[in-house]
């Protein structure tokens, strides 16, 4: 292992990690919003809208992220819609992540007994207040493990954005290997970078799950 090589390229990996974290953060953030909306549409079974939502979920989960990114970044230019690689990466992660988050949210909402919503309305809460103060907190306590797993999944999937020439961790690693052939060191730094990013998230998710489980007792 050439430690001098690692020290020399450490700043490059730090910059790449910033890009990975940035697109992952916004991708996860918007995925949660899209997933929450999609889950509500799925449960309310609104005609036409519910069918369109089902098509979105199946299309999103049934196609690879790389293909989705190519269609967003390259394909949309054919209809006059051009976007930066960073924006395309966030849109792609949101499109993919929203469907996975939707399924987790839907399972969480379905775990809450219907009488909870009825009781909230009897107490004078509006539908939005009942959702915000009664239904959503209980649904989240059930959905947290799945949400954390999806967050980790999306961060790992962000490595695919190197396919649209975005200088994330994977892109930098492939670039170094291609130019300098220092495969072992480059891959070692790639693995360490993802471990540093993902392990704290996993530990936080486990801690949060235990806290919510304790609160339910």
Coordinates of N, CA, C and O in Angstrom, one line a residue, residues 54-158:
X54 N -49.3 4.4 -9.6 CA -48.9 3.0 -9.7 C -47.9 2.8 -10.8 O -46.9 2.1 -10.7
X55 N -48.2 3.5 -11.9 CA -47.3 3.4 -13.1 C -45.9 3.9 -12.7 O -44.9 3.4 -13.1
X56 N -45.9 5.1 -12.0 CA -44.6 5.7 -11.6 C -43.8 4.8 -10.7 O -42.6 4.6 -10.9
X57 N -44.5 4.2 -9.7 CA -43.8 3.3 -8.8 C -43.2 2.1 -9.5 O -42.0 1.7 -9.3
X58 N -44.0 1.5 -10.4 CA -43.5 0.3 -11.2 C -42.4 0.7 -12.1 O -41.4 0.0 -12.3
X59 N -42.5 1.8 -12.8 CA -41.5 2.3 -13.7 C -40.2 2.6 -13.0 O -39.1 2.3 -13.5
X60 N -40.3 3.3 -11.9 CA -39.2 3.7 -11.1 C -38.4 2.5 -10.5 O -37.2 2.4 -10.6
X61 N -39.1 1.6 -10.0 CA -38.5 0.4 -9.4 C -38.1 -0.6 -10.4 O -37.2 -1.5 -10.1
X62 N -38.6 -0.6 -11.6 CA -38.4 -1.6 -12.6 C -37.3 -1.2 -13.6 O -37.0 -2.1 -14.5
X63 N -36.7 0.0 -13.5 CA -35.6 0.4 -14.4 C -34.4 0.8 -13.6 O -34.5 1.4 -12.6
X64 N -33.2 0.5 -14.2 CA -32.0 0.9 -13.5 C -31.8 2.4 -13.4 O -32.2 3.1 -14.3
X65 N -31.1 2.8 -12.3 CA -30.9 4.3 -12.2 C -30.1 4.8 -13.3 O -30.3 6.0 -13.7
X66 N -29.1 4.1 -13.8 CA -28.2 4.6 -14.9 C -29.0 4.9 -16.1 O -28.8 6.0 -16.7
X67 N -30.0 4.1 -16.4 CA -30.9 4.3 -17.6 C -31.7 5.6 -17.3 O -31.9 6.4 -18.2
X68 N -32.2 5.7 -16.1 CA -33.0 6.9 -15.8 C -32.2 8.2 -15.9 O -32.7 9.2 -16.4
X69 N -30.9 8.1 -15.5 CA -30.1 9.3 -15.6 C -29.8 9.6 -17.0 O -29.8 10.8 -17.4
X70 N -29.5 8.6 -17.8 CA -29.3 8.9 -19.3 C -30.5 9.5 -19.9 O -30.3 10.5 -20.7
X71 N -31.7 9.1 -19.6 CA -32.9 9.7 -20.1 C -33.1 11.1 -19.7 O -33.5 12.0 -20.4
X72 N -32.8 11.3 -18.4 CA -33.0 12.7 -17.8 C -31.9 13.6 -18.4 O -32.2 14.8 -18.8
X73 N -30.6 13.2 -18.4 CA -29.5 14.1 -18.7 C -29.3 14.3 -20.2 O -29.1 15.4 -20.7
X74 N -29.5 13.2 -20.9 CA -29.3 13.2 -22.4 C -30.6 13.3 -23.2 O -30.7 14.0 -24.1
X75 N -31.6 12.5 -22.7 CA -32.8 12.3 -23.5 C -33.6 13.6 -23.5 O -34.2 14.0 -24.5
X76 N -33.7 14.3 -22.3 CA -34.6 15.5 -22.2 C -34.0 16.6 -23.0 O -34.8 17.6 -23.3
X77 N -32.8 16.6 -23.4 CA -32.3 17.7 -24.3 C -32.9 17.6 -25.7 O -33.0 18.7 -26.3
X78 N -33.5 16.5 -26.0 CA -34.1 16.3 -27.3 C -35.4 17.1 -27.4 O -35.9 17.5 -28.4
X79 N -36.0 17.4 -26.2 CA -37.2 18.2 -26.1 C -37.0 19.6 -25.6 O -37.9 20.3 -25.2
X80 N -35.7 20.0 -25.6 CA -35.3 21.3 -25.2 C -35.1 21.6 -23.7 O -35.0 22.7 -23.3
X81 N -35.1 20.5 -23.0 CA -34.9 20.6 -21.5 C -33.5 20.2 -21.1 O -33.2 19.0 -21.1
X82 N -32.6 21.1 -20.9 CA -31.3 20.8 -20.5 C -31.0 21.2 -19.1 O -31.4 22.2 -18.6
X83 N -30.3 20.3 -18.3 CA -30.0 20.6 -17.0 C -28.5 20.2 -16.6 O -27.9 19.4 -17.3
X84 N -28.0 20.8 -15.6 CA -26.7 20.5 -15.1 C -26.6 19.0 -14.6 O -27.6 18.4 -14.3
X85 N -25.4 18.5 -14.6 CA -25.2 17.1 -14.2 C -25.7 16.9 -12.7 O -26.3 15.9 -12.4
X86 N -25.4 17.9 -11.9 CA -25.8 17.9 -10.5 C -27.3 17.8 -10.3 O -27.8 17.0 -9.6
X87 N -28.0 18.6 -11.1 CA -29.5 18.7 -11.0 C -30.0 17.4 -11.6 O -30.9 16.8 -11.0
X88 N -29.5 16.9 -12.7 CA -29.9 15.6 -13.2 C -29.7 14.5 -12.2 O -30.6 13.6 -12.1
X89 N -28.6 14.5 -11.5 CA -28.3 13.4 -10.5 C -29.4 13.5 -9.4 O -29.9 12.4 -9.0
X90 N -29.7 14.7 -8.9 CA -30.7 14.8 -7.9 C -32.1 14.4 -8.4 O -32.8 13.6 -7.7
X91 N -32.4 14.8 -9.6 CA -33.7 14.4 -10.2 C -33.8 12.8 -10.3 O -34.8 12.2 -10.0
X92 N -32.7 12.2 -10.8 CA -32.7 10.8 -10.9 C -32.8 10.1 -9.6 O -33.6 9.1 -9.5
X93 N -32.1 10.5 -8.6 CA -32.2 9.9 -7.3 C -33.5 10.1 -6.7 O -34.1 9.2 -6.0
X94 N -34.1 11.2 -6.9 CA -35.5 11.5 -6.4 C -36.5 10.6 -7.1 O -37.4 10.0 -6.4
X95 N -36.4 10.4 -8.4 CA -37.3 9.6 -9.2 C -37.2 8.2 -8.7 O -38.2 7.5 -8.5
X96 N -36.0 7.7 -8.5 CA -35.8 6.3 -8.0 C -36.2 6.2 -6.5 O -37.0 5.3 -6.1
X97 N -35.7 7.1 -5.7 CA -35.9 7.0 -4.2 C -37.4 7.2 -3.8 O -37.9 6.6 -2.9
X98 N -38.1 8.1 -4.6 CA -39.5 8.4 -4.2 C -40.4 7.1 -4.2 O -41.2 7.0 -3.3
X99 N -40.2 6.2 -5.1 CA -41.0 5.0 -5.2 C -40.7 4.1 -4.0 O -41.6 3.4 -3.4
X100 N -39.4 4.0 -3.6 CA -39.0 3.1 -2.5 C -39.5 3.7 -1.2 O -40.0 3.0 -0.3
X101 N -39.4 5.0 -1.0 CA -39.9 5.7 0.2 C -41.4 5.6 0.2 O -42.0 5.4 1.3
X102 N -42.1 5.6 -0.9 CA -43.5 5.5 -0.9 C -44.0 4.2 -0.3 O -45.0 4.1 0.5
X103 N -43.3 3.1 -0.7 CA -43.7 1.8 -0.2 C -43.5 1.7 1.3 O -44.3 1.1 2.0
X104 N -42.4 2.3 1.8 CA -42.2 2.3 3.2 C -43.2 3.1 4.0 O -43.8 2.7 5.0
X105 N -43.5 4.3 3.5 CA -44.5 5.2 4.1 C -45.9 4.5 4.1 O -46.7 4.5 5.1
X106 N -46.2 3.8 3.0 CA -47.5 3.2 2.8 C -47.7 2.1 3.9 O -48.7 2.0 4.5
X107 N -46.6 1.3 4.1 CA -46.6 0.2 5.1 C -46.8 0.9 6.5 O -47.5 0.3 7.3
X108 N -46.1 2.0 6.7 CA -46.2 2.7 8.0 C -47.6 3.2 8.3 O -48.2 3.0 9.4
X109 N -48.3 3.8 7.3 CA -49.6 4.3 7.4 C -50.6 3.2 7.6 O -51.6 3.3 8.4
X110 N -50.4 2.1 6.9 CA -51.3 0.9 7.0 C -51.2 0.2 8.4 O -52.2 -0.5 8.8
X111 N -50.1 0.4 9.1 CA -49.9 -0.2 10.4 C -50.7 0.6 11.5 O -50.9 0.1 12.6
X112 N -51.2 1.8 11.2 CA -51.9 2.6 12.2 C -53.4 2.3 12.0 O -54.0 2.3 10.9
X113 N -54.0 1.9 13.1 CA -55.4 1.5 13.1 C -56.3 2.6 12.7 O -56.1 3.8 13.1
X114 N -57.4 2.3 11.9 CA -58.3 3.4 11.4 C -58.9 4.1 12.6 O -59.3 5.3 12.4
X115 N -59.1 3.5 13.7 CA -59.8 4.1 14.8 C -59.0 5.3 15.4 O -59.5 6.2 16.0
X116 N -57.7 5.3 15.1 CA -56.8 6.4 15.5 C -57.3 7.7 14.8 O -57.3 8.8 15.4
X117 N -57.5 7.6 13.5 CA -57.9 8.7 12.7 C -59.3 9.2 13.1 O -59.6 10.4 13.2
X118 N -60.2 8.2 13.3 CA -61.6 8.5 13.7 C -61.6 9.2 15.1 O -62.4 10.2 15.3
X119 N -60.8 8.7 16.0 CA -60.7 9.4 17.3 C -60.2 10.8 17.3 O -60.7 11.7 18.0
X120 N -59.2 11.0 16.4 CA -58.7 12.4 16.3 C -59.7 13.3 15.7 O -59.8 14.5 16.2
X121 N -60.6 12.9 14.8 CA -61.6 13.7 14.3 C -62.7 14.0 15.3 O -63.3 15.1 15.4
X122 N -63.0 13.0 16.1 CA -64.0 13.2 17.2 C -63.5 14.2 18.2 O -64.3 15.0 18.7
X123 N -62.2 14.3 18.4 CA -61.6 15.3 19.3 C -61.6 16.7 18.7 O -61.2 17.6 19.3
X124 N -62.0 16.8 17.4 CA -62.1 18.1 16.8 C -60.9 18.5 15.9 O -60.8 19.6 15.4
X125 N -60.0 17.5 15.6 CA -58.9 17.8 14.8 C -59.3 17.7 13.3 O -60.1 16.9 12.9
X126 N -58.7 18.6 12.5 CA -59.0 18.5 11.1 C -58.2 17.3 10.5 O -57.4 16.7 11.2
X127 N -58.5 16.9 9.2 CA -57.8 15.8 8.6 C -56.3 16.0 8.6 O -55.5 15.1 8.8
X128 N -55.9 17.3 8.3 CA -54.4 17.6 8.2 C -53.8 17.5 9.6 O -52.7 17.0 9.8
X129 N -54.5 18.0 10.6 CA -54.0 18.0 12.0 C -53.9 16.5 12.5 O -53.0 16.2 13.2
X130 N -54.9 15.7 12.1 CA -54.9 14.3 12.5 C -53.7 13.6 11.9 O -53.0 12.8 12.5
X131 N -53.5 13.9 10.6 CA -52.4 13.3 9.9 C -51.0 13.8 10.6 O -50.1 12.9 10.8
X132 N -50.9 15.1 10.8 CA -49.7 15.6 11.3 C -49.4 15.2 12.8 O -48.2 14.8 13.1
X133 N -50.4 15.2 13.7 CA -50.1 15.0 15.1 C -50.4 13.6 15.6 O -49.9 13.2 16.7
X134 N -51.2 12.8 14.8 CA -51.6 11.5 15.3 C -51.1 10.4 14.4 O -50.4 9.4 14.9
X135 N -51.4 10.4 13.1 CA -51.1 9.3 12.2 C -49.6 9.3 11.8 O -49.0 8.2 11.9
X136 N -49.1 10.4 11.4 CA -47.7 10.4 10.9 C -46.7 10.0 12.0 O -45.8 9.2 11.6
X137 N -46.8 10.5 13.2 CA -45.8 10.1 14.2 C -45.8 8.5 14.4 O -44.7 7.9 14.6
X138 N -47.0 8.0 14.5 CA -47.1 6.5 14.6 C -46.6 5.8 13.4 O -45.9 4.7 13.5
X139 N -46.9 6.3 12.2 CA -46.4 5.6 11.0 C -44.9 5.7 10.9 O -44.3 4.7 10.5
X140 N -44.3 6.8 11.3 CA -42.9 7.0 11.2 C -42.2 6.0 12.1 O -41.1 5.5 11.8
X141 N -42.7 5.8 13.3 CA -42.1 4.9 14.2 C -42.0 3.5 13.7 O -41.0 2.7 14.0
X142 N -42.9 3.1 12.8 CA -42.9 1.8 12.1 C -42.0 1.8 10.9 O -41.3 0.9 10.6
X143 N -42.0 3.0 10.2 CA -41.3 3.1 8.9 C -39.8 3.4 9.0 O -39.1 3.2 8.1
X144 N -39.3 3.8 10.2 CA -37.9 4.3 10.4 C -36.9 3.3 9.9 O -36.0 3.6 9.1
X145 N -37.0 2.0 10.2 CA -36.0 1.0 9.7 C -35.9 1.0 8.2 O -34.8 1.0 7.6
X146 N -37.1 1.0 7.5 CA -37.1 1.0 6.1 C -36.6 2.3 5.5 O -35.9 2.3 4.5
X147 N -36.9 3.4 6.1 CA -36.5 4.7 5.6 C -34.9 4.8 5.7 O -34.3 5.3 4.8
X148 N -34.4 4.4 6.8 CA -32.9 4.4 7.0 C -32.3 3.5 6.0 O -31.2 3.9 5.3
X149 N -32.8 2.3 5.7 CA -32.3 1.4 4.7 C -32.3 2.0 3.4 O -31.4 1.9 2.6
X150 N -33.4 2.7 3.0 CA -33.5 3.4 1.7 C -32.5 4.6 1.6 O -32.0 4.8 0.5
X151 N -32.3 5.3 2.7 CA -31.3 6.4 2.7 C -29.9 5.8 2.3 O -29.2 6.3 1.4
X152 N -29.5 4.7 3.0 CA -28.2 4.1 2.7 C -28.2 3.6 1.3 O -27.2 3.7 0.6
X153 N -29.3 3.0 0.8 CA -29.4 2.5 -0.5 C -29.2 3.6 -1.6 O -28.5 3.4 -2.5
X154 N -29.8 4.7 -1.3 CA -29.7 5.8 -2.3 C -28.3 6.4 -2.3 O -27.8 6.8 -3.4
X155 N -27.7 6.5 -1.1 CA -26.3 7.0 -1.1 C -25.4 6.1 -1.9 O -24.5 6.6 -2.7
X156 N -25.6 4.8 -1.7 CA -24.7 3.9 -2.5 C -25.1 3.9 -4.0 O -24.2 3.9 -4.8
X157 N -26.3 4.1 -4.3 CA -26.7 4.2 -5.7 C -26.2 5.5 -6.4 O -26.1 5.6 -7.6
X158 N -25.9 6.5 -5.5 CA -25.3 7.8 -6.1 C -24.0 7.6 -6.9 O -23.6 8.4 -7.7

